Amino acid sequence: MNHTLLDRLRPGTADCPSEMALDKWCCEALPAAEQRLVAEHVNGCEICGERLDLRRLGLDAFPLFDEAQQVAELQRRLSDASGPIRTDTPLPVLVCAEISQRNPVE
Amino acid sequence: MYRDYGAVVYRRALRLLANPQDAEEATQEVFVRVMRTEAGYSGKGELIGWLYRITTHYCLNRIRDKRRRQDLFQLHIAPNLSHSASTSPADMVMMRWLLSRADERQAQAAIYVYVDGMSYEEAAPLLGVSKRTVGNLLERFHNWCSEQLRTASASGEIAGPTRDQSQFTARS
């Protein structure tokens, strides 16, 4: 069966590394041999090149996040076992937003 | 750890929850749980797998929170890059609708394999089951999804392009 909903969700092709494998590769967290294999695949795969572009877009924007404030909030949460999640920290635009106007559930 | 892996957790939570504020909350909560658990892990690879597992559990609970469902189905944040590496917003909206109703274990397996693109071998340790069980979970999820979409389409609950059942047909 071609192009079912679930098939279309999959990032890349069946030969492409998973999202987790790509994250591990970016963090140099794979064993050396796997790190080389993923590098070889990514260098020759247009889709994975685009997936990396997406990551860079997000990762490059992440430092705009107020890291000190986030770490302070994390420390506060850790010292307060029952503390609620605080949500008032403004978040920079990480990626360009495409808001779907569709409403599939009525 | 937050500086090294915060972006990984945030980006994944944003993909699953589709909302920057929810993704921020998820990132905070995941790291709070990680720091409180103090479980041992050997190496960066195992740590990232652990972060994936906790993020999946947290985000799935948010998706299944009935009070929040409507927002998740109406809003989808997607990178503004029109290429093949980007998942269709409509597809992710439909997937969240399914995940909100599915059996929890089947939903977790579906996230790892379909949304994250993991092999059964990669997903098995995150789920704490064998590769064979991953396959069984996905087969049940697939059959359940087909039935759900057939019922929802017949009742008019699903509108627009996602109403077409032809995009979700049982695998042979």
PDB file of C-alpha atoms in Angstrom:
ATOM      1  CA  MET A   1       0.000   0.000   0.000  1.00  0.00           C
ATOM      2  CA  ASN A   2       1.502   3.302  -1.061  1.00  0.00           C
ATOM      3  CA  HIS A   3       1.312   6.640   0.692  1.00  0.00           C
ATOM      4  CA  THR A   4      -0.957   5.795   3.560  1.00  0.00           C
ATOM      5  CA  LEU A   5      -1.239   8.395   6.290  1.00  0.00           C
ATOM      6  CA  LEU A   6       1.235   6.526   8.470  1.00  0.00           C
ATOM      7  CA  ASP A   7       3.698   6.048   5.631  1.00  0.00           C
ATOM      8  CA  ARG A   8       3.620   9.749   4.853  1.00  0.00           C
ATOM      9  CA  LEU A   9       4.430  10.655   8.463  1.00  0.00           C
ATOM     10  CA  ARG A  10       7.731   8.863   8.348  1.00  0.00           C
ATOM     11  CA  PRO A  11      10.657  11.285   8.107  1.00  0.00           C
ATOM     12  CA  GLY A  12      12.696  10.389   5.042  1.00  0.00           C
ATOM     13  CA  THR A  13      12.705   7.020   3.360  1.00  0.00           C
ATOM     14  CA  ALA A  14      13.065   3.561   4.861  1.00  0.00           C
ATOM     15  CA  ASP A  15      16.816   3.875   4.312  1.00  0.00           C
ATOM     16  CA  CYS A  16      17.110   7.175   6.154  1.00  0.00           C
ATOM     17  CA  PRO A  17      18.125   7.330   9.822  1.00  0.00           C
ATOM     18  CA  SER A  18      15.335   7.875  12.323  1.00  0.00           C
ATOM     19  CA  GLU A  19      14.833  11.191  14.095  1.00  0.00           C
ATOM     20  CA  MET A  20      16.561   9.771  17.172  1.00  0.00           C
ATOM     21  CA  ALA A  21      19.488   8.424  15.152  1.00  0.00           C
ATOM     22  CA  LEU A  22      19.868  11.814  13.488  1.00  0.00           C
ATOM     23  CA  ASP A  23      19.741  13.560  16.870  1.00  0.00           C
ATOM     24  CA  LYS A  24      22.366  11.172  18.203  1.00  0.00           C
ATOM     25  CA  TRP A  25      24.484  11.764  15.127  1.00  0.00           C
ATOM     26  CA  CYS A  26      24.240  15.542  15.560  1.00  0.00           C
ATOM     27  CA  CYS A  27      25.289  15.138  19.211  1.00  0.00           C
ATOM     28  CA  GLU A  28      28.054  12.691  18.229  1.00  0.00           C
ATOM     29  CA  ALA A  29      26.405  10.133  20.477  1.00  0.00           C
ATOM     30  CA  LEU A  30      26.518   7.142  18.126  1.00  0.00           C
ATOM     31  CA  PRO A  31      29.254   4.515  18.198  1.00  0.00           C
ATOM     32  CA  ALA A  32      32.063   5.489  15.812  1.00  0.00           C
ATOM     33  CA  ALA A  33      31.084   3.013  13.098  1.00  0.00           C
ATOM     34  CA  GLU A  34      27.426   4.093  13.113  1.00  0.00           C
ATOM     35  CA  GLN A  35      28.500   7.727  13.218  1.00  0.00           C
ATOM     36  CA  ARG A  36      30.402   7.161   9.957  1.00  0.00           C
ATOM     37  CA  LEU A  37      27.520   5.281   8.341  1.00  0.00           C
ATOM     38  CA  VAL A  38      25.038   8.028   9.105  1.00  0.00           C
ATOM     39  CA  ALA A  39      27.497  10.651   7.855  1.00  0.00           C
ATOM     40  CA  GLU A  40      27.893   8.788   4.577  1.00  0.00           C
ATOM     41  CA  HIS A  41      24.129   8.494   4.185  1.00  0.00           C
ATOM     42  CA  VAL A  42      23.419  12.116   5.055  1.00  0.00           C
ATOM     43  CA  ASN A  43      26.069  13.390   2.647  1.00  0.00           C
ATOM     44  CA  GLY A  44      24.407  11.569  -0.222  1.00  0.00           C
ATOM     45  CA  CYS A  45      20.760  12.021   0.704  1.00  0.00           C
ATOM     46  CA  GLU A  46      18.869  15.137  -0.323  1.00  0.00           C
ATOM     47  CA  ILE A  47      15.999  14.463   2.090  1.00  0.00           C
ATOM     48  CA  CYS A  48      18.319  14.060   5.070  1.00  0.00           C
ATOM     49  CA  GLY A  49      20.132  17.216   4.016  1.00  0.00           C
ATOM     50  CA  GLU A  50      16.801  18.995   4.279  1.00  0.00           C
ATOM     51  CA  ARG A  51      16.102  17.332   7.624  1.00  0.00           C
ATOM     52  CA  LEU A  52      19.400  18.707   8.888  1.00  0.00           C
ATOM     53  CA  ASP A  53      18.451  22.145   7.561  1.00  0.00           C
ATOM     54  CA  LEU A  54      15.285  21.916   9.637  1.00  0.00           C
ATOM     55  CA  ARG A  55      17.333  21.002  12.683  1.00  0.00           C
ATOM     56  CA  ARG A  56      19.756  23.855  12.182  1.00  0.00           C
ATOM     57  CA  LEU A  57      16.862  26.238  11.806  1.00  0.00           C
ATOM     58  CA  GLY A  58      15.594  25.151  15.195  1.00  0.00           C
ATOM     59  CA  LEU A  59      18.926  24.667  16.921  1.00  0.00           C
ATOM     60  CA  ASP A  60      20.321  27.961  15.698  1.00  0.00           C
ATOM     61  CA  ALA A  61      17.296  29.763  17.074  1.00  0.00           C
ATOM     62  CA  PHE A  62      17.433  27.980  20.381  1.00  0.00           C
ATOM     63  CA  PRO A  63      20.170  30.185  21.916  1.00  0.00           C
ATOM     64  CA  LEU A  64      17.692  33.061  21.609  1.00  0.00           C
ATOM     65  CA  PHE A  65      15.790  31.203  24.278  1.00  0.00           C
ATOM     66  CA  ASP A  66      16.634  32.818  27.620  1.00  0.00           C
ATOM     67  CA  GLU A  67      18.761  29.953  28.793  1.00  0.00           C
ATOM     68  CA  ALA A  68      19.691  31.469  32.157  1.00  0.00           C
ATOM     69  CA  GLN A  69      16.044  32.039  32.948  1.00  0.00           C
ATOM     70  CA  GLN A  70      15.147  28.529  31.848  1.00  0.00           C
ATOM     71  CA  VAL A  71      17.906  26.983  33.952  1.00  0.00           C
ATOM     72  CA  ALA A  72      16.815  29.085  36.944  1.00  0.00           C
ATOM     73  CA  GLU A  73      13.245  27.901  36.440  1.00  0.00           C
ATOM     74  CA  LEU A  74      14.447  24.327  36.201  1.00  0.00           C
ATOM     75  CA  GLN A  75      16.379  24.700  39.452  1.00  0.00           C
ATOM     76  CA  ARG A  76      13.321  26.226  41.107  1.00  0.00           C
ATOM     77  CA  ARG A  77      11.178  23.336  39.936  1.00  0.00           C
ATOM     78  CA  LEU A  78      13.691  20.819  41.206  1.00  0.00           C
ATOM     79  CA  SER A  79      13.754  22.420  44.642  1.00  0.00           C
ATOM     80  CA  ASP A  80       9.969  22.480  44.790  1.00  0.00           C
ATOM     81  CA  ALA A  81       8.641  18.988  44.276  1.00  0.00           C
ATOM     82  CA  SER A  82       5.033  20.109  44.000  1.00  0.00           C
ATOM     83  CA  GLY A  83       5.632  23.293  42.056  1.00  0.00           C
ATOM     84  CA  PRO A  84       3.396  23.877  39.065  1.00  0.00           C
ATOM     85  CA  ILE A  85       4.849  24.342  35.630  1.00  0.00           C
ATOM     86  CA  ARG A  86       5.435  28.003  34.920  1.00  0.00           C
ATOM     87  CA  THR A  87       4.486  29.115  31.472  1.00  0.00           C
ATOM     88  CA  ASP A  88       4.970  32.855  31.468  1.00  0.00           C
ATOM     89  CA  THR A  89       8.404  32.864  29.897  1.00  0.00           C
ATOM     90  CA  PRO A  90       8.162  34.430  26.459  1.00  0.00           C
ATOM     91  CA  LEU A  91       9.434  32.207  23.737  1.00  0.00           C
ATOM     92  CA  PRO A  92      11.138  33.544  20.650  1.00  0.00           C
ATOM     93  CA  VAL A  93       9.855  32.421  17.329  1.00  0.00           C
ATOM     94  CA  LEU A  94      11.752  29.211  16.764  1.00  0.00           C
ATOM     95  CA  VAL A  95      10.426  28.408  13.373  1.00  0.00           C
ATOM     96  CA  CYS A  96       8.223  30.173  10.919  1.00  0.00           C
ATOM     97  CA  ALA A  97       4.690  29.216  11.722  1.00  0.00           C
ATOM     98  CA  GLU A  98       2.275  27.759   9.298  1.00  0.00           C
ATOM     99  CA  ILE A  99      -1.099  27.731  10.967  1.00  0.00           C
ATOM    100  CA  SER A 100      -3.493  25.366   9.350  1.00  0.00           C
ATOM    101  CA  GLN A 101      -6.895  26.947   9.076  1.00  0.00           C
ATOM    102  CA  ARG A 102      -8.432  23.580   8.521  1.00  0.00           C
ATOM    103  CA  ASN A 103     -10.556  22.139  11.215  1.00  0.00           C
ATOM    104  CA  PRO A 104     -10.632  18.401  10.647  1.00  0.00           C
ATOM    105  CA  VAL A 105     -12.584  17.655  13.798  1.00  0.00           C
ATOM    106  CA  GLU A 106     -15.985  19.213  14.091  1.00  0.00           C
TER     107      GLU A 106
ATOM    108  CA  MET B   1      22.576  18.538  30.162  1.00  0.00           C
ATOM    109  CA  TYR B   2      19.923  21.168  29.484  1.00  0.00           C
ATOM    110  CA  ARG B   3      22.321  23.191  27.370  1.00  0.00           C
ATOM    111  CA  ASP B   4      23.407  20.151  25.397  1.00  0.00           C
ATOM    112  CA  TYR B   5      20.039  18.482  24.866  1.00  0.00           C
ATOM    113  CA  GLY B   6      17.384  21.106  25.555  1.00  0.00           C
ATOM    114  CA  ALA B   7      17.023  21.839  21.858  1.00  0.00           C
ATOM    115  CA  VAL B   8      16.587  18.143  21.024  1.00  0.00           C
ATOM    116  CA  VAL B   9      13.734  17.784  23.516  1.00  0.00           C
ATOM    117  CA  TYR B  10      12.170  21.112  22.559  1.00  0.00           C
ATOM    118  CA  ARG B  11      12.184  20.433  18.837  1.00  0.00           C
ATOM    119  CA  ARG B  12      10.641  16.992  19.278  1.00  0.00           C
ATOM    120  CA  ALA B  13       7.985  18.273  21.668  1.00  0.00           C
ATOM    121  CA  LEU B  14       7.163  21.043  19.201  1.00  0.00           C
ATOM    122  CA  ARG B  15       6.644  18.474  16.462  1.00  0.00           C
ATOM    123  CA  LEU B  16       4.368  16.338  18.615  1.00  0.00           C
ATOM    124  CA  LEU B  17       2.404  19.104  20.335  1.00  0.00           C
ATOM    125  CA  ALA B  18       2.521  21.750  17.596  1.00  0.00           C
ATOM    126  CA  ASN B  19       2.527  24.631  20.030  1.00  0.00           C
ATOM    127  CA  PRO B  20       5.648  26.555  21.175  1.00  0.00           C
ATOM    128  CA  GLN B  21       4.342  27.200  24.680  1.00  0.00           C
ATOM    129  CA  ASP B  22       3.398  23.553  25.152  1.00  0.00           C
ATOM    130  CA  ALA B  23       6.800  22.524  23.830  1.00  0.00           C
ATOM    131  CA  GLU B  24       8.488  24.836  26.312  1.00  0.00           C
ATOM    132  CA  GLU B  25       6.480  23.341  29.163  1.00  0.00           C
ATOM    133  CA  ALA B  26       7.299  19.869  27.927  1.00  0.00           C
ATOM    134  CA  THR B  27      11.006  20.646  27.827  1.00  0.00           C
ATOM    135  CA  GLN B  28      10.948  21.931  31.396  1.00  0.00           C
ATOM    136  CA  GLU B  29       8.950  18.960  32.621  1.00  0.00           C
ATOM    137  CA  VAL B  30      11.129  16.407  30.872  1.00  0.00           C
ATOM    138  CA  PHE B  31      14.295  17.793  32.439  1.00  0.00           C
ATOM    139  CA  VAL B  32      12.673  18.040  35.857  1.00  0.00           C
ATOM    140  CA  ARG B  33      11.766  14.355  35.602  1.00  0.00           C
ATOM    141  CA  VAL B  34      15.235  13.450  34.380  1.00  0.00           C
ATOM    142  CA  MET B  35      16.941  15.325  37.190  1.00  0.00           C
ATOM    143  CA  ARG B  36      14.619  13.906  39.852  1.00  0.00           C
ATOM    144  CA  THR B  37      14.896  10.355  38.639  1.00  0.00           C
ATOM    145  CA  GLU B  38      18.689  10.309  38.757  1.00  0.00           C
ATOM    146  CA  ALA B  39      18.663   7.045  36.863  1.00  0.00           C
ATOM    147  CA  GLY B  40      21.986   5.833  35.623  1.00  0.00           C
ATOM    148  CA  TYR B  41      22.817   5.892  31.960  1.00  0.00           C
ATOM    149  CA  SER B  42      25.956   5.071  30.123  1.00  0.00           C
ATOM    150  CA  GLY B  43      26.906   7.513  27.435  1.00  0.00           C
ATOM    151  CA  LYS B  44      25.209  10.193  25.395  1.00  0.00           C
ATOM    152  CA  GLY B  45      23.351   7.722  23.179  1.00  0.00           C
ATOM    153  CA  GLU B  46      21.520   6.119  26.077  1.00  0.00           C
ATOM    154  CA  LEU B  47      20.750   9.527  27.552  1.00  0.00           C
ATOM    155  CA  ILE B  48      19.145  10.704  24.302  1.00  0.00           C
ATOM    156  CA  GLY B  49      17.074   7.518  24.177  1.00  0.00           C
ATOM    157  CA  TRP B  50      15.956   8.171  27.717  1.00  0.00           C
ATOM    158  CA  LEU B  51      15.016  11.763  26.845  1.00  0.00           C
ATOM    159  CA  TYR B  52      13.031  10.479  23.862  1.00  0.00           C
ATOM    160  CA  ARG B  53      11.137   8.049  26.077  1.00  0.00           C
ATOM    161  CA  ILE B  54      10.237  10.656  28.698  1.00  0.00           C
ATOM    162  CA  THR B  55       9.305  13.223  26.044  1.00  0.00           C
ATOM    163  CA  THR B  56       7.057  10.706  24.303  1.00  0.00           C
ATOM    164  CA  HIS B  57       5.301   9.811  27.537  1.00  0.00           C
ATOM    165  CA  TYR B  58       4.762  13.444  28.502  1.00  0.00           C
ATOM    166  CA  CYS B  59       3.605  14.622  25.074  1.00  0.00           C
ATOM    167  CA  LEU B  60       1.268  11.673  24.605  1.00  0.00           C
ATOM    168  CA  ASN B  61      -0.388  12.463  27.932  1.00  0.00           C
ATOM    169  CA  ARG B  62      -0.871  16.055  26.784  1.00  0.00           C
ATOM    170  CA  ILE B  63      -2.369  14.914  23.497  1.00  0.00           C
ATOM    171  CA  ARG B  64      -4.724  12.606  25.353  1.00  0.00           C
ATOM    172  CA  ASP B  65      -5.798  15.302  27.771  1.00  0.00           C
ATOM    173  CA  LYS B  66      -9.402  15.796  26.727  1.00  0.00           C
ATOM    174  CA  ARG B  67      -9.430  19.438  27.752  1.00  0.00           C
ATOM    175  CA  ARG B  68      -6.704  20.207  25.279  1.00  0.00           C
ATOM    176  CA  ARG B  69      -7.730  18.077  22.353  1.00  0.00           C
ATOM    177  CA  GLN B  70      -9.510  20.706  20.323  1.00  0.00           C
ATOM    178  CA  ASP B  71      -6.510  23.063  20.338  1.00  0.00           C
ATOM    179  CA  LEU B  72      -4.247  20.307  19.132  1.00  0.00           C
ATOM    180  CA  PHE B  73      -6.465  19.553  16.196  1.00  0.00           C
ATOM    181  CA  GLN B  74      -6.909  23.126  15.101  1.00  0.00           C
ATOM    182  CA  LEU B  75      -3.343  24.326  15.317  1.00  0.00           C
ATOM    183  CA  HIS B  76      -0.244  23.000  13.751  1.00  0.00           C
ATOM    184  CA  ILE B  77       3.103  24.714  13.769  1.00  0.00           C
ATOM    185  CA  ALA B  78       5.336  23.565  10.976  1.00  0.00           C
ATOM    186  CA  PRO B  79       8.636  24.762   9.640  1.00  0.00           C
ATOM    187  CA  ASN B  80       8.001  27.103   6.767  1.00  0.00           C
ATOM    188  CA  LEU B  81      10.037  25.056   4.343  1.00  0.00           C
ATOM    189  CA  SER B  82       8.158  23.477   1.508  1.00  0.00           C
ATOM    190  CA  HIS B  83      10.166  20.365   0.839  1.00  0.00           C
ATOM    191  CA  SER B  84       9.890  16.653   1.239  1.00  0.00           C
ATOM    192  CA  ALA B  85      11.536  16.520   4.669  1.00  0.00           C
ATOM    193  CA  SER B  86       8.631  18.348   6.235  1.00  0.00           C
ATOM    194  CA  THR B  87       5.534  16.423   7.331  1.00  0.00           C
ATOM    195  CA  SER B  88       2.187  17.719   6.155  1.00  0.00           C
ATOM    196  CA  PRO B  89       0.398  19.679   8.905  1.00  0.00           C
ATOM    197  CA  ALA B  90      -2.866  17.962   7.978  1.00  0.00           C
ATOM    198  CA  ASP B  91      -1.257  14.549   8.434  1.00  0.00           C
ATOM    199  CA  MET B  92       0.070  15.458  11.892  1.00  0.00           C
ATOM    200  CA  VAL B  93      -3.310  16.832  12.905  1.00  0.00           C
ATOM    201  CA  MET B  94      -4.905  13.541  11.907  1.00  0.00           C
ATOM    202  CA  MET B  95      -2.194  11.586  13.716  1.00  0.00           C
ATOM    203  CA  ARG B  96      -2.794  13.518  16.934  1.00  0.00           C
ATOM    204  CA  TRP B  97      -6.506  12.824  16.638  1.00  0.00           C
ATOM    205  CA  LEU B  98      -5.733   9.119  16.411  1.00  0.00           C
ATOM    206  CA  LEU B  99      -3.144   9.198  19.203  1.00  0.00           C
ATOM    207  CA  SER B 100      -5.606  10.885  21.525  1.00  0.00           C
ATOM    208  CA  ARG B 101      -7.939   7.891  21.264  1.00  0.00           C
ATOM    209  CA  ALA B 102      -5.617   4.956  20.777  1.00  0.00           C
ATOM    210  CA  ASP B 103      -4.404   2.441  23.319  1.00  0.00           C
ATOM    211  CA  GLU B 104      -1.450   4.049  25.094  1.00  0.00           C
ATOM    212  CA  ARG B 105       1.127   1.367  24.306  1.00  0.00           C
ATOM    213  CA  GLN B 106       0.052   1.207  20.681  1.00  0.00           C
ATOM    214  CA  ALA B 107       0.210   5.003  20.501  1.00  0.00           C
ATOM    215  CA  GLN B 108       3.742   5.041  21.896  1.00  0.00           C
ATOM    216  CA  ALA B 109       4.855   2.461  19.351  1.00  0.00           C
ATOM    217  CA  ALA B 110       3.210   4.453  16.560  1.00  0.00           C
ATOM    218  CA  ILE B 111       5.031   7.629  17.576  1.00  0.00           C
ATOM    219  CA  TYR B 112       8.404   5.918  17.607  1.00  0.00           C
ATOM    220  CA  VAL B 113       7.991   4.060  14.336  1.00  0.00           C
ATOM    221  CA  TYR B 114       5.799   6.347  12.228  1.00  0.00           C
ATOM    222  CA  VAL B 115       6.513   9.840  13.557  1.00  0.00           C
ATOM    223  CA  ASP B 116      10.159   9.315  14.515  1.00  0.00           C
ATOM    224  CA  GLY B 117      10.887   6.825  11.753  1.00  0.00           C
ATOM    225  CA  MET B 118      12.519   4.273  14.025  1.00  0.00           C
ATOM    226  CA  SER B 119      13.079   0.657  13.110  1.00  0.00           C
ATOM    227  CA  TYR B 120      11.449  -1.975  15.302  1.00  0.00           C
ATOM    228  CA  GLU B 121      14.934  -2.622  16.681  1.00  0.00           C
ATOM    229  CA  GLU B 122      15.329   1.011  17.746  1.00  0.00           C
ATOM    230  CA  ALA B 123      11.819   1.276  19.172  1.00  0.00           C
ATOM    231  CA  ALA B 124      11.874  -1.988  21.143  1.00  0.00           C
ATOM    232  CA  PRO B 125      14.178  -0.899  23.989  1.00  0.00           C
ATOM    233  CA  LEU B 126      12.359   2.415  24.362  1.00  0.00           C
ATOM    234  CA  LEU B 127       9.095   0.527  24.764  1.00  0.00           C
ATOM    235  CA  GLY B 128      10.699  -2.168  26.905  1.00  0.00           C
ATOM    236  CA  VAL B 129       9.450  -4.949  24.643  1.00  0.00           C
ATOM    237  CA  SER B 130      10.771  -7.257  21.939  1.00  0.00           C
ATOM    238  CA  LYS B 131      10.886  -6.371  18.225  1.00  0.00           C
ATOM    239  CA  ARG B 132       8.108  -8.871  17.654  1.00  0.00           C
ATOM    240  CA  THR B 133       5.905  -7.136  20.203  1.00  0.00           C
ATOM    241  CA  VAL B 134       6.536  -3.794  18.487  1.00  0.00           C
ATOM    242  CA  GLY B 135       5.201  -5.339  15.296  1.00  0.00           C
ATOM    243  CA  ASN B 136       2.161  -6.698  17.121  1.00  0.00           C
ATOM    244  CA  LEU B 137       1.428  -3.323  18.711  1.00  0.00           C
ATOM    245  CA  LEU B 138       1.642  -1.581  15.335  1.00  0.00           C
ATOM    246  CA  GLU B 139      -0.536  -4.162  13.618  1.00  0.00           C
ATOM    247  CA  ARG B 140      -3.227  -3.620  16.233  1.00  0.00           C
ATOM    248  CA  PHE B 141      -2.804   0.152  15.980  1.00  0.00           C
ATOM    249  CA  HIS B 142      -3.124   0.012  12.208  1.00  0.00           C
ATOM    250  CA  ASN B 143      -6.275  -2.098  12.326  1.00  0.00           C
ATOM    251  CA  TRP B 144      -7.763   0.116  15.022  1.00  0.00           C
ATOM    252  CA  CYS B 145      -6.958   3.268  13.011  1.00  0.00           C
ATOM    253  CA  SER B 146      -8.630   1.906   9.912  1.00  0.00           C
ATOM    254  CA  GLU B 147     -11.760   1.150  11.903  1.00  0.00           C
ATOM    255  CA  GLN B 148     -11.723   4.553  13.628  1.00  0.00           C
ATOM    256  CA  LEU B 149     -11.373   6.454  10.375  1.00  0.00           C
ATOM    257  CA  ARG B 150     -14.049   4.376   8.707  1.00  0.00           C
ATOM    258  CA  THR B 151     -16.449   5.102  11.578  1.00  0.00           C
ATOM    259  CA  ALA B 152     -15.510   8.780  11.839  1.00  0.00           C
ATOM    260  CA  SER B 153     -15.823   9.317   8.124  1.00  0.00           C
ATOM    261  CA  ALA B 154     -19.199   7.615   7.990  1.00  0.00           C
ATOM    262  CA  SER B 155     -20.489   9.742  10.861  1.00  0.00           C
ATOM    263  CA  GLY B 156     -19.079  12.962   9.392  1.00  0.00           C
ATOM    264  CA  GLU B 157     -16.806  13.518  12.395  1.00  0.00           C
ATOM    265  CA  ILE B 158     -13.841  13.960  10.073  1.00  0.00           C
ATOM    266  CA  ALA B 159     -14.207  16.734   7.557  1.00  0.00           C
ATOM    267  CA  GLY B 160     -12.154  18.082   4.692  1.00  0.00           C
ATOM    268  CA  PRO B 161      -9.371  16.269   2.887  1.00  0.00           C
ATOM    269  CA  THR B 162      -8.722  13.873   5.736  1.00  0.00           C
ATOM    270  CA  ARG B 163     -12.162  12.397   5.242  1.00  0.00           C
ATOM    271  CA  ASP B 164     -10.910  10.458   2.270  1.00  0.00           C
ATOM    272  CA  GLN B 165     -10.319   6.944   3.523  1.00  0.00           C
ATOM    273  CA  SER B 166      -8.180   6.150   0.538  1.00  0.00           C
ATOM    274  CA  GLN B 167      -5.209   7.729   2.302  1.00  0.00           C
ATOM    275  CA  PHE B 168      -5.444   5.222   5.098  1.00  0.00           C
ATOM    276  CA  THR B 169      -5.982   1.717   3.874  1.00  0.00           C
ATOM    277  CA  ALA B 170      -4.996  -1.418   5.697  1.00  0.00           C
ATOM    278  CA  ARG B 171      -1.680  -2.843   4.708  1.00  0.00           C
ATOM    279  CA  SER B 172      -1.646  -6.275   3.242  1.00  0.00           C
TER     280      SER B 172
END
